[in-house]
Amino acid sequence: MSNGVRQNNLLGLPAEIIDQIISLLDPRDLVKAAASCQLLRQHADKDHLWHEHVQENLPNPVESPAPFDSWKEMYSAHYPHWFLPKHKIWFSDSKPYGKLLIARYDHRRGCIEAYTVVAERSDEQYKDLFWRDGPALSYHPFEPKVQLDLNKPELRLTRDDTRGVKRQENSVKTEITMDIHGQQQGRAPQRLSSTFIYTRSLPPNLTTPQTAMWPPSSLPSPGGQRTRNLSDTAFRSTGHKPSRPSEVSDATFRIRTWMEFSNFFPAQMLGGGLGRVAEEVKTFATLPAECYTPTKEKPWQGIWVGDYSSHGCEFILVTQTEIESAKPMPEKLEQAFRRWPRSNVGFTDRGLEQLEDNDHVEDQEQDHGDENALTADRLSAWSDNMSDSSGSWNGSRSLSDSSQSRRGSSSASSQASELSSAQISGPQCRGRLEAIKLTGDPNIPRGEVTFVAEDIGPRGLVGYTKEPLFNPPERCDETGTPEDGAFAGSKERVGKLDQSGARMVRSCGHVADRGFRQDFYIPSQLIMVGKNRLAQWWFDWDHVSFYQRVDLSKLLNI
């Protein structure tokens, strides 16, 4: 204290120390520091600080703030929307199909855009697979072409779109009009309009699995953030919107779309005024990066695209969870695994004798005995008049016929070599694989489980197969590097599985009648072709469907 005036110790520090302190602040605190005094403004306005805040929100760094004059101006222009390119993956709640988006920053135009991810498959017809001494199966060659639909963005936020909104007192409550339909000019009699809506998160203590929220409890969310996706007011009430920037959820948002007719519409059928019809509000959510980024310990987790027969291609999230930390399975799923056949159903090149020797099911599950055994007749009865999420295949042989073929497969055991415990285990081949739909179909909609492999370790191991369909040759260029799009071959498999073939584990698939009615789980077998390719053998239909990992890095490139 000097002459009755309190000295500010912070301002008395060397400039280098102040810079170090200022660099630890987040953008909101930087703005507050700059507003406190002229000296701190000089430190807080240094552009390298804002450069760092911009880059930490972009999966692919940009080299220049252009078309903006500075990094600070660039950050301010899109605040608080930077969470969109940061999380990059967004999926909607529109029933029943949903929609998968990739959000990214376009440095050429200085805007944030999100495009729909689409997948195209070949027109090849179904083919038959004749396993050695095994059943005849059908499969559809699956080499999907995954890309962005660049014809029209689902979302676009520019500096001009947000400039007027930010001047309003309650800016985060205001819906931002997006010019993404190319119809805002002129005096057209009708036009399609869209607005971007901020959301607020539901308190975790007020949510249950039955709460109408997005994302549903079946899907993970960053920080557990979820928002309501049911409203009597079409989400116009203030309770659905944040009241201040700190309440804005960075894990969810909404888009409102409607068709608007003006008084220039022929026959003046709207009474000379503006008409608003076909309004739809879609809620979008994202995923924690750690749930879909493959690691050495969890190589199969990620975003995948699957072949769902007549329903086309659908996108799923595959998670790999330690058994000890996995959530309890639904009762329907537990019952399906208890009824999973102990023999005479899972066919591999090793033969049934080897399968039974390596069936590491816990004693308490085996105590169920014949009471819970799933017979061929019961399994065939389940499939009567039902259609699974992959569609139904006409003309397929009955499961009883398939089982007869499998019973004769024990002769193959003499041709298979013994496998050591090191070959059937390892840190990567453990845990539970669960596939949840990000986009769905009329049978199994988005947000629902499509299949589960209870344990891909020894406990769930059925065997290995050297069938060429599941052991494709590596497609390499002249440098020996796999070509773009080449799916997993023997070199890509985990651990010591190369000489043994593709790993086959117990799984159960989720099926339902149209409209997600009478849903249940049926035994199936997951064939782990490689880290980038899986196959699901549906016993009911003697059909194999394939899944391929989505290369997110390609979709993010501009």
Coordinates of C-alpha atoms in Angstrom, one line a residue:
M1 CA 0.0 0.0 0.0
S2 CA 1.5 3.4 -1.0
N3 CA -0.2 6.8 -0.6
G4 CA -3.5 4.9 0.1
V5 CA -3.5 3.3 -3.4
R6 CA -3.4 -0.6 -3.6
Q7 CA -0.7 -1.7 -6.0
N8 CA -1.5 -4.4 -8.6
N9 CA 1.2 -7.0 -8.2
L10 CA 0.2 -8.7 -11.5
L11 CA 0.9 -5.6 -13.5
G12 CA 4.2 -5.2 -11.8
L13 CA 5.5 -8.5 -13.1
P14 CA 7.9 -8.7 -16.0
A15 CA 6.2 -8.8 -19.4
E16 CA 7.4 -12.4 -20.1
I17 CA 5.8 -13.6 -16.9
I18 CA 2.5 -11.9 -17.7
D19 CA 2.6 -13.5 -21.1
Q20 CA 3.0 -16.9 -19.5
I21 CA 0.1 -16.4 -17.1
I22 CA -2.1 -15.1 -19.9
S23 CA -1.3 -18.1 -22.1
L24 CA -3.0 -20.3 -19.5
L25 CA -6.4 -18.6 -19.9
D26 CA -9.2 -20.0 -22.0
P27 CA -10.8 -17.7 -24.6
R28 CA -13.6 -16.4 -22.3
D29 CA -11.1 -15.5 -19.6
L30 CA -8.8 -13.9 -22.3
V31 CA -11.7 -11.5 -23.2
K32 CA -12.3 -10.7 -19.6
A33 CA -8.6 -10.0 -19.0
A34 CA -8.5 -7.7 -22.1
A35 CA -11.5 -5.7 -20.7
S36 CA -9.9 -5.1 -17.4
C37 CA -7.2 -2.7 -18.3
Q38 CA -5.1 -1.4 -21.3
L39 CA -1.9 -3.3 -20.3
L40 CA -3.6 -6.7 -20.1
R41 CA -5.4 -6.0 -23.4
Q42 CA -2.0 -5.6 -25.0
H43 CA -1.0 -9.1 -23.7
A44 CA -4.4 -10.8 -24.4
D45 CA -4.7 -9.5 -28.0
K46 CA -1.4 -11.1 -29.1
D47 CA -2.4 -13.2 -32.1
H48 CA -0.3 -16.3 -31.3
L49 CA -2.6 -16.9 -28.3
W50 CA -5.7 -17.0 -30.5
H51 CA -3.8 -19.1 -33.1
E52 CA -3.5 -21.8 -30.5
H53 CA -7.1 -21.7 -29.6
V54 CA -8.2 -22.0 -33.2
Q55 CA -5.9 -24.9 -33.9
E56 CA -7.0 -26.9 -30.9
N57 CA -10.5 -27.0 -32.3
L58 CA -9.5 -28.2 -35.8
P59 CA -8.6 -31.9 -36.5
N60 CA -6.6 -30.6 -39.5
P61 CA -4.6 -27.4 -38.7
V62 CA -4.8 -24.5 -41.0
E63 CA -1.8 -22.4 -42.0
S64 CA -3.4 -19.0 -42.3
P65 CA -6.4 -17.1 -40.8
A66 CA -7.4 -15.9 -44.3
P67 CA -10.0 -14.8 -45.3
F68 CA -9.8 -13.1 -41.8
D69 CA -7.2 -10.5 -41.0
S70 CA -6.0 -12.2 -37.7
W71 CA -6.4 -15.4 -35.7
K72 CA -8.4 -13.5 -33.1
E73 CA -10.8 -12.2 -35.7
M74 CA -11.2 -15.8 -37.0
Y75 CA -11.9 -17.2 -33.6
S76 CA -14.3 -14.5 -32.7
A77 CA -16.2 -14.9 -36.0
H78 CA -17.2 -18.5 -35.2
Y79 CA -17.5 -18.4 -31.4
P80 CA -19.1 -20.4 -29.9
H81 CA -19.4 -22.8 -32.8
W82 CA -15.9 -24.2 -32.7
F83 CA -17.2 -27.4 -31.0
L84 CA -18.7 -28.4 -34.4
P85 CA -15.4 -29.1 -36.2
K86 CA -13.7 -30.1 -33.0
H87 CA -15.9 -33.1 -32.5
K88 CA -16.4 -33.6 -36.3
I89 CA -18.8 -36.6 -36.0
W90 CA -22.5 -35.8 -35.6
F91 CA -25.5 -38.0 -35.9
S92 CA -29.2 -37.1 -35.8
D93 CA -32.4 -38.5 -34.1
S94 CA -34.6 -38.3 -37.2
K95 CA -36.7 -41.5 -37.2
P96 CA -36.0 -44.2 -38.1
Y97 CA -33.0 -43.7 -40.4
G98 CA -31.0 -40.9 -38.7
K99 CA -28.2 -39.2 -40.5
L100 CA -24.4 -39.1 -40.0
L101 CA -22.5 -35.8 -40.6
I102 CA -18.9 -34.8 -40.8
A103 CA -18.4 -31.1 -39.7
R104 CA -15.2 -29.3 -40.8
Y105 CA -13.8 -25.8 -41.2
D106 CA -13.4 -24.7 -44.8
H107 CA -10.4 -22.4 -44.8
R108 CA -11.1 -21.3 -48.4
R109 CA -14.3 -19.5 -47.5
G110 CA -13.9 -19.1 -43.8
C111 CA -17.0 -21.0 -42.8
I112 CA -18.0 -24.1 -40.8
E113 CA -19.9 -26.7 -42.8
A114 CA -21.3 -30.2 -42.1
Y115 CA -22.1 -32.7 -44.9
T116 CA -24.0 -36.0 -44.9
V117 CA -21.9 -39.2 -45.0
V118 CA -23.2 -41.6 -47.6
A119 CA -22.1 -45.0 -48.7
E120 CA -22.6 -46.8 -52.1
R121 CA -22.2 -50.5 -52.6
S122 CA -21.7 -52.4 -55.8
D123 CA -24.5 -53.9 -57.9
E124 CA -23.1 -57.4 -57.7
Q125 CA -25.7 -60.1 -56.9
Y126 CA -25.6 -62.5 -53.9
K127 CA -23.1 -65.2 -54.2
D128 CA -22.9 -68.7 -52.6
L129 CA -20.1 -69.7 -50.3
F130 CA -19.5 -73.4 -50.1
W131 CA -17.4 -74.1 -47.0
R132 CA -15.3 -77.2 -47.0
D133 CA -17.4 -79.9 -45.2
G134 CA -19.7 -77.1 -44.1
P135 CA -22.9 -75.3 -44.9
A136 CA -23.7 -73.4 -48.1
L137 CA -24.0 -69.7 -47.2
S138 CA -25.0 -66.7 -49.3
Y139 CA -23.1 -63.4 -49.1
H140 CA -23.1 -60.0 -50.9
P141 CA -19.7 -58.7 -52.1
F142 CA -19.1 -55.6 -50.1
E143 CA -16.7 -52.9 -51.1
P144 CA -18.5 -49.7 -50.1
K145 CA -17.6 -46.3 -51.4
V146 CA -17.9 -43.9 -48.5
Q147 CA -17.9 -40.2 -49.2
L148 CA -19.6 -36.9 -48.4
D149 CA -22.6 -35.7 -50.2
L150 CA -21.2 -32.4 -51.3
N151 CA -24.2 -31.3 -53.3
K152 CA -25.6 -29.4 -50.3
P153 CA -24.4 -29.0 -46.7
E154 CA -26.7 -29.9 -43.9
L155 CA -25.2 -27.0 -41.9
R156 CA -23.2 -23.9 -42.9
L157 CA -22.2 -21.1 -40.5
T158 CA -20.5 -18.0 -42.0
R159 CA -19.4 -14.7 -40.5
D160 CA -22.3 -13.0 -42.1
D161 CA -24.8 -15.5 -40.6
T162 CA -23.7 -14.8 -37.0
R163 CA -22.7 -11.2 -37.1
G164 CA -26.2 -9.8 -36.5
V165 CA -27.1 -12.4 -33.9
K166 CA -24.1 -11.7 -31.7
R167 CA -25.3 -8.1 -31.3
Q168 CA -28.5 -9.3 -29.7
E169 CA -28.6 -9.4 -25.9
N170 CA -29.7 -13.1 -25.7
S171 CA -27.7 -14.2 -28.7
V172 CA -27.5 -17.9 -27.7
K173 CA -31.3 -18.1 -27.5
T174 CA -31.6 -16.8 -31.1
E175 CA -31.9 -19.2 -34.0
I176 CA -29.3 -18.5 -36.7
T177 CA -30.7 -18.5 -40.3
M178 CA -28.5 -20.5 -42.6
D179 CA -28.4 -19.9 -46.4
I180 CA -27.8 -23.5 -47.5
H181 CA -30.6 -24.1 -49.9
G182 CA -29.7 -21.5 -52.6
Q183 CA -33.2 -20.1 -52.6
Q184 CA -33.0 -17.0 -50.4
Q185 CA -32.7 -14.5 -53.3
G186 CA -35.5 -13.1 -55.4
R187 CA -39.3 -13.4 -55.0
A188 CA -39.7 -17.2 -55.3
P189 CA -43.2 -18.4 -54.3
Q190 CA -41.7 -21.1 -52.1
R191 CA -38.4 -21.7 -50.5
L192 CA -36.7 -24.1 -48.0
S193 CA -35.3 -22.5 -44.9
S194 CA -33.1 -23.8 -42.1
T195 CA -31.9 -22.4 -38.8
F196 CA -29.2 -23.5 -36.3
I197 CA -30.3 -23.8 -32.7
Y198 CA -28.1 -24.0 -29.6
T199 CA -29.1 -26.5 -26.9
R200 CA -28.6 -27.0 -23.2
S201 CA -27.7 -30.2 -21.5
L202 CA -30.1 -32.1 -19.2
P203 CA -28.9 -32.5 -15.6
P204 CA -27.6 -36.1 -15.3
N205 CA -29.6 -36.6 -12.1
L206 CA -32.8 -36.0 -14.0
T207 CA -32.2 -38.5 -16.8
T208 CA -33.1 -42.2 -17.0
P209 CA -33.0 -44.7 -19.8
Q210 CA -36.6 -43.9 -20.4
T211 CA -36.1 -40.2 -20.8
A212 CA -36.7 -38.8 -24.3
M213 CA -33.2 -37.6 -24.9
W214 CA -30.5 -37.5 -27.5
P215 CA -28.1 -39.3 -27.6
P216 CA -29.9 -42.3 -26.0
S217 CA -28.3 -44.1 -23.1
S218 CA -27.1 -46.8 -25.5
L219 CA -24.5 -44.4 -27.0
P220 CA -21.7 -42.6 -25.1
S221 CA -21.6 -38.8 -25.0
P222 CA -18.8 -36.4 -24.1
G223 CA -19.1 -35.6 -20.4
G224 CA -22.4 -37.4 -20.3
Q225 CA -24.1 -34.5 -22.0
R226 CA -27.6 -35.2 -23.4
T227 CA -30.5 -33.0 -24.3
R228 CA -34.2 -33.6 -24.7
N229 CA -35.5 -34.5 -28.2
L230 CA -39.2 -34.3 -27.5
S231 CA -41.1 -31.1 -27.2
D232 CA -44.7 -29.9 -27.5
T233 CA -43.6 -26.5 -28.6
A234 CA -41.2 -27.7 -31.3
F235 CA -38.3 -26.6 -29.1
R236 CA -39.3 -22.9 -29.1
S237 CA -39.8 -22.6 -25.3
T238 CA -36.9 -21.0 -23.3
G239 CA -36.5 -24.2 -21.3
H240 CA -34.9 -25.9 -24.3
K241 CA -32.4 -23.1 -24.9
P242 CA -29.4 -21.8 -23.0
S243 CA -29.7 -18.5 -21.3
R244 CA -26.0 -17.6 -21.4
P245 CA -23.0 -18.8 -23.4
S246 CA -21.7 -20.9 -20.5
E247 CA -24.8 -23.0 -20.8
V248 CA -24.4 -23.9 -24.4
S249 CA -23.9 -27.6 -24.9
D250 CA -20.8 -28.5 -27.0
A251 CA -22.1 -32.0 -27.5
T252 CA -25.5 -31.4 -29.1
F253 CA -27.3 -28.9 -31.4
R254 CA -30.5 -28.7 -33.4
I255 CA -31.4 -27.8 -37.0
R256 CA -35.0 -26.6 -37.8
T257 CA -36.1 -27.0 -41.4
W258 CA -39.3 -25.9 -43.1
M259 CA -40.9 -25.0 -46.4
E260 CA -42.1 -21.4 -46.6
F261 CA -44.7 -20.1 -49.1
S262 CA -45.0 -16.4 -49.8
N263 CA -48.0 -14.4 -50.9
F264 CA -46.8 -14.8 -54.5
F265 CA -47.9 -18.5 -54.3
P266 CA -50.4 -19.2 -57.2
A267 CA -54.1 -19.0 -56.3
Q268 CA -53.3 -17.1 -53.1
M269 CA -54.1 -20.4 -51.3
L270 CA -52.4 -19.1 -48.1
G271 CA -54.6 -16.0 -47.8
G272 CA -52.0 -13.6 -49.0
G273 CA -49.6 -14.1 -46.1
L274 CA -46.6 -16.3 -45.3
G275 CA -47.1 -20.0 -44.8
R276 CA -44.8 -22.4 -43.0
V277 CA -45.3 -26.1 -43.6
A278 CA -43.5 -29.4 -43.2
E279 CA -41.4 -28.2 -40.3
E280 CA -38.9 -30.6 -38.8
V281 CA -36.5 -30.3 -35.9
K282 CA -33.5 -32.6 -35.9
T283 CA -31.3 -33.0 -32.8
F284 CA -27.7 -33.9 -33.4
A285 CA -25.2 -35.4 -31.0
T286 CA -21.5 -36.4 -31.1
L287 CA -19.3 -39.1 -29.7
P288 CA -16.2 -39.1 -27.4
A289 CA -13.2 -39.5 -29.6
E290 CA -11.8 -42.2 -27.2
C291 CA -14.9 -44.4 -28.1
Y292 CA -14.2 -44.6 -31.8
T293 CA -10.5 -44.1 -32.1
P294 CA -8.7 -47.5 -32.4
T295 CA -5.8 -48.2 -30.1
K296 CA -3.3 -51.0 -29.7
E297 CA -5.4 -52.5 -26.9
K298 CA -8.7 -51.8 -28.6
P299 CA -8.1 -52.2 -32.3
W300 CA -11.7 -52.9 -33.4
Q301 CA -13.5 -49.9 -32.0
G302 CA -14.4 -47.2 -34.5
I303 CA -17.1 -46.0 -37.0
W304 CA -18.0 -48.8 -39.4
V305 CA -20.3 -49.2 -42.4
G306 CA -22.4 -52.4 -42.7
D307 CA -24.3 -54.2 -45.5
Y308 CA -27.9 -54.4 -44.4
S309 CA -29.3 -56.1 -47.6
S310 CA -32.4 -54.4 -48.9
H311 CA -32.0 -51.5 -46.4
G312 CA -28.7 -50.6 -48.0
C313 CA -25.6 -49.4 -46.1
E314 CA -25.8 -48.3 -42.5
F315 CA -23.3 -46.7 -40.2
I316 CA -22.5 -48.2 -36.8
L317 CA -20.3 -47.5 -33.8
V318 CA -18.3 -50.5 -32.6
T319 CA -17.0 -50.2 -29.0
Q320 CA -14.5 -52.6 -27.4
T321 CA -15.0 -52.7 -23.6
E322 CA -13.2 -54.6 -20.9
I323 CA -15.5 -57.3 -19.5
E324 CA -15.0 -56.0 -16.0
S325 CA -16.2 -52.4 -16.9
A326 CA -18.9 -53.3 -19.4
K327 CA -22.5 -52.4 -18.7
P328 CA -24.9 -55.2 -17.8
M329 CA -26.5 -56.7 -20.8
P330 CA -30.2 -56.5 -21.3
E331 CA -32.2 -59.5 -20.2
K332 CA -33.1 -60.4 -23.7
L333 CA -29.5 -60.4 -24.7
E334 CA -28.4 -62.5 -21.7
Q335 CA -31.0 -65.1 -22.5
A336 CA -29.8 -65.3 -26.1
F337 CA -26.3 -65.9 -25.1
R338 CA -27.4 -68.6 -22.6
R339 CA -29.2 -70.3 -25.4
W340 CA -26.2 -69.9 -27.8
P341 CA -25.4 -73.4 -29.2
R342 CA -22.6 -75.2 -27.5
S343 CA -22.0 -77.4 -30.6
N344 CA -23.4 -78.4 -34.0
V345 CA -23.9 -74.8 -35.1
G346 CA -20.6 -73.0 -35.2
F347 CA -18.6 -74.5 -38.1
T348 CA -14.9 -73.8 -38.6
D349 CA -12.0 -75.5 -40.3
R350 CA -11.0 -76.9 -36.9
G351 CA -14.0 -79.2 -36.6
L352 CA -16.5 -79.6 -33.8
E353 CA -14.2 -81.7 -31.6
Q354 CA -11.8 -78.8 -31.3
L355 CA -14.6 -76.4 -30.7
E356 CA -15.9 -78.3 -27.7
D357 CA -12.4 -78.7 -26.3
N358 CA -12.0 -74.9 -26.2
D359 CA -15.4 -73.9 -25.0
H360 CA -14.4 -71.7 -22.1
V361 CA -17.9 -71.0 -20.8
E362 CA -18.2 -70.4 -17.1
D363 CA -19.5 -73.3 -15.0
Q364 CA -22.7 -71.5 -13.9
E365 CA -23.7 -71.0 -17.5
Q366 CA -23.2 -74.6 -18.4
D367 CA -25.4 -75.6 -15.5
H368 CA -28.4 -74.6 -17.6
G369 CA -27.7 -77.7 -19.7
D370 CA -30.3 -78.9 -22.2
E371 CA -32.9 -76.6 -20.6
N372 CA -31.5 -73.5 -22.4
A373 CA -29.9 -75.3 -25.4
L374 CA -31.0 -73.7 -28.6
T375 CA -32.1 -76.4 -31.0
A376 CA -32.3 -76.0 -34.7
D377 CA -36.1 -76.4 -34.7
R378 CA -36.5 -73.6 -32.1
L379 CA -34.2 -71.3 -34.0
S380 CA -36.1 -71.9 -37.2
A381 CA -39.4 -71.2 -35.5
W382 CA -38.0 -67.9 -34.3
S383 CA -37.3 -66.7 -37.8
D384 CA -40.9 -67.5 -39.1
N385 CA -42.7 -64.3 -40.2
M386 CA -39.9 -62.1 -38.9
S387 CA -37.6 -59.8 -40.8
D388 CA -34.2 -58.8 -39.3
S389 CA -32.5 -55.4 -39.6
S390 CA -30.6 -56.8 -42.6
G391 CA -33.7 -57.9 -44.4
S392 CA -34.8 -61.4 -45.2
W393 CA -33.3 -63.7 -47.8
N394 CA -35.7 -65.7 -49.9
G395 CA -34.8 -69.2 -50.9
S396 CA -32.3 -69.8 -48.2
R397 CA -32.0 -73.3 -46.7
S398 CA -33.5 -74.0 -43.4
L399 CA -31.4 -74.1 -40.3
S400 CA -32.1 -77.7 -39.8
D401 CA -30.6 -78.5 -43.2
S402 CA -27.6 -76.4 -42.3
S403 CA -27.1 -78.2 -39.0
Q404 CA -27.0 -81.5 -40.7
S405 CA -24.1 -80.2 -42.9
R406 CA -22.4 -79.0 -39.8
R407 CA -22.7 -82.3 -38.0
G408 CA -20.6 -83.8 -40.7
S409 CA -17.8 -81.3 -40.3
S410 CA -15.9 -83.1 -37.5
S411 CA -13.8 -84.7 -40.2
A412 CA -12.1 -81.4 -40.7
S413 CA -10.6 -81.6 -37.2
S414 CA -7.9 -84.0 -38.3
Q415 CA -6.6 -81.4 -40.8
A416 CA -6.4 -78.6 -38.3
S417 CA -3.3 -78.0 -36.1
E418 CA -3.4 -77.6 -32.4
L419 CA -3.4 -74.0 -31.2
S420 CA -1.5 -72.8 -28.2
S421 CA -3.0 -70.5 -25.6
A422 CA -0.8 -67.7 -26.9
Q423 CA -2.4 -68.0 -30.3
I424 CA -6.0 -67.6 -29.0
S425 CA -5.4 -64.8 -26.5
G426 CA -3.6 -61.5 -26.2
P427 CA -4.3 -58.0 -25.0
Q428 CA -6.1 -57.1 -28.2
C429 CA -8.3 -60.2 -28.4
R430 CA -10.3 -59.5 -25.2
G431 CA -13.3 -57.6 -24.1
R432 CA -16.8 -57.2 -25.5
L433 CA -17.6 -55.8 -28.9
E434 CA -20.9 -53.9 -29.1
A435 CA -22.2 -52.4 -32.4
I436 CA -24.8 -49.6 -32.1
K437 CA -26.5 -48.1 -35.1
L438 CA -25.8 -44.4 -35.9
T439 CA -28.1 -44.7 -38.8
G440 CA -31.0 -47.2 -38.9
D441 CA -33.8 -48.8 -40.9
P442 CA -37.5 -49.6 -40.3
N443 CA -36.7 -52.7 -38.4
I444 CA -33.8 -51.7 -36.1
P445 CA -33.7 -47.9 -35.9
R446 CA -30.8 -45.6 -35.1
G447 CA -29.5 -45.7 -31.6
E448 CA -30.2 -49.4 -31.1
V449 CA -27.8 -52.2 -30.8
T450 CA -27.3 -54.3 -33.9
F451 CA -25.0 -57.1 -32.6
V452 CA -22.9 -57.9 -29.6
A453 CA -19.9 -60.3 -29.2
E454 CA -20.0 -61.0 -25.5
D455 CA -16.3 -61.8 -25.2
I456 CA -13.8 -61.9 -28.1
G457 CA -11.3 -63.6 -25.8
P458 CA -10.9 -67.4 -25.1
R459 CA -14.3 -67.5 -23.3
G460 CA -16.2 -66.5 -26.5
L461 CA -13.8 -68.2 -29.0
V462 CA -15.4 -70.6 -31.5
G463 CA -12.4 -71.2 -33.6
Y464 CA -10.6 -70.0 -36.7
T465 CA -11.2 -70.3 -40.4
K466 CA -8.9 -70.3 -43.4
E467 CA -11.7 -69.8 -45.8
P468 CA -10.3 -67.5 -48.6
L469 CA -13.3 -65.2 -48.4
F470 CA -12.3 -64.2 -44.8
N471 CA -8.5 -64.3 -45.6
P472 CA -8.2 -62.1 -48.7
P473 CA -4.7 -61.5 -50.1
E474 CA -3.1 -58.2 -49.4
R475 CA -3.5 -55.6 -52.2
C476 CA -0.2 -53.6 -52.2
D477 CA 1.4 -51.0 -54.4
E478 CA 5.0 -51.2 -55.6
T479 CA 6.3 -50.1 -52.2
G480 CA 4.5 -52.9 -50.4
T481 CA 1.9 -50.5 -48.8
P482 CA -1.7 -51.6 -48.9
E483 CA -3.7 -49.7 -51.5
D484 CA -6.5 -47.2 -50.5
G485 CA -9.6 -49.2 -49.7
A486 CA -7.8 -52.5 -49.3
F487 CA -9.4 -54.4 -46.5
A488 CA -7.7 -56.4 -43.8
G489 CA -5.5 -59.3 -44.8
S490 CA -3.3 -61.7 -42.8
K491 CA -0.7 -59.0 -42.1
E492 CA -3.2 -56.8 -40.4
R493 CA -4.5 -59.4 -37.9
V494 CA -3.6 -59.0 -34.3
G495 CA -1.2 -61.1 -32.3
K496 CA -0.3 -64.6 -33.6
L497 CA -3.5 -65.2 -35.6
D498 CA -1.9 -65.0 -39.1
Q499 CA -1.1 -68.7 -39.4
S500 CA -4.4 -69.7 -37.9
G501 CA -6.9 -67.8 -40.0
A502 CA -9.8 -65.4 -39.2
R503 CA -11.0 -65.5 -35.6
M504 CA -14.6 -66.6 -35.0
V505 CA -16.4 -65.7 -31.8
R506 CA -19.8 -66.1 -30.3
S507 CA -22.2 -63.2 -31.0
C508 CA -25.9 -62.3 -31.0
G509 CA -27.7 -60.2 -33.5
H510 CA -30.6 -57.9 -32.9
V511 CA -33.7 -58.5 -35.0
A512 CA -37.2 -57.1 -35.1
D513 CA -40.4 -56.8 -37.1
R514 CA -41.0 -53.6 -39.0
G515 CA -41.5 -50.6 -36.8
F516 CA -39.1 -52.1 -34.2
R517 CA -41.8 -54.4 -32.8
Q518 CA -41.2 -57.7 -31.1
D519 CA -37.5 -57.2 -31.0
F520 CA -35.2 -60.0 -29.7
Y521 CA -31.7 -61.3 -30.1
I522 CA -30.6 -64.4 -32.1
P523 CA -27.4 -66.4 -32.0
S524 CA -24.8 -65.5 -34.7
Q525 CA -21.1 -65.7 -35.2
L526 CA -18.7 -62.8 -35.6
I527 CA -15.8 -63.4 -38.0
M528 CA -13.0 -61.0 -37.3
V529 CA -11.4 -60.8 -40.7
G530 CA -9.1 -57.9 -39.6
K531 CA -8.9 -54.6 -37.9
N532 CA -10.8 -52.9 -40.8
R533 CA -13.2 -55.7 -41.7
L534 CA -15.7 -57.8 -39.9
A535 CA -18.3 -60.4 -41.0
Q536 CA -21.4 -61.5 -39.3
W537 CA -22.8 -65.0 -39.9
W538 CA -26.6 -65.0 -39.4
F539 CA -27.5 -68.6 -38.6
D540 CA -31.2 -68.1 -39.4
W541 CA -30.7 -67.2 -43.0
D542 CA -27.4 -68.9 -43.8
H543 CA -26.1 -65.5 -44.7
V544 CA -22.9 -63.6 -44.1
S545 CA -22.9 -59.8 -44.1
F546 CA -19.8 -57.7 -44.0
Y547 CA -18.7 -54.5 -42.2
Q548 CA -15.9 -52.2 -43.1
R549 CA -14.2 -49.4 -41.1
V550 CA -14.8 -45.9 -42.2
D551 CA -11.7 -43.9 -42.9
L552 CA -12.5 -40.6 -41.2
S553 CA -9.3 -38.9 -42.2
K554 CA -10.3 -39.0 -45.8
L555 CA -13.7 -37.4 -45.1
L556 CA -12.0 -34.5 -43.2
N557 CA -9.7 -33.5 -46.0
I558 CA -10.8 -30.5 -48.1

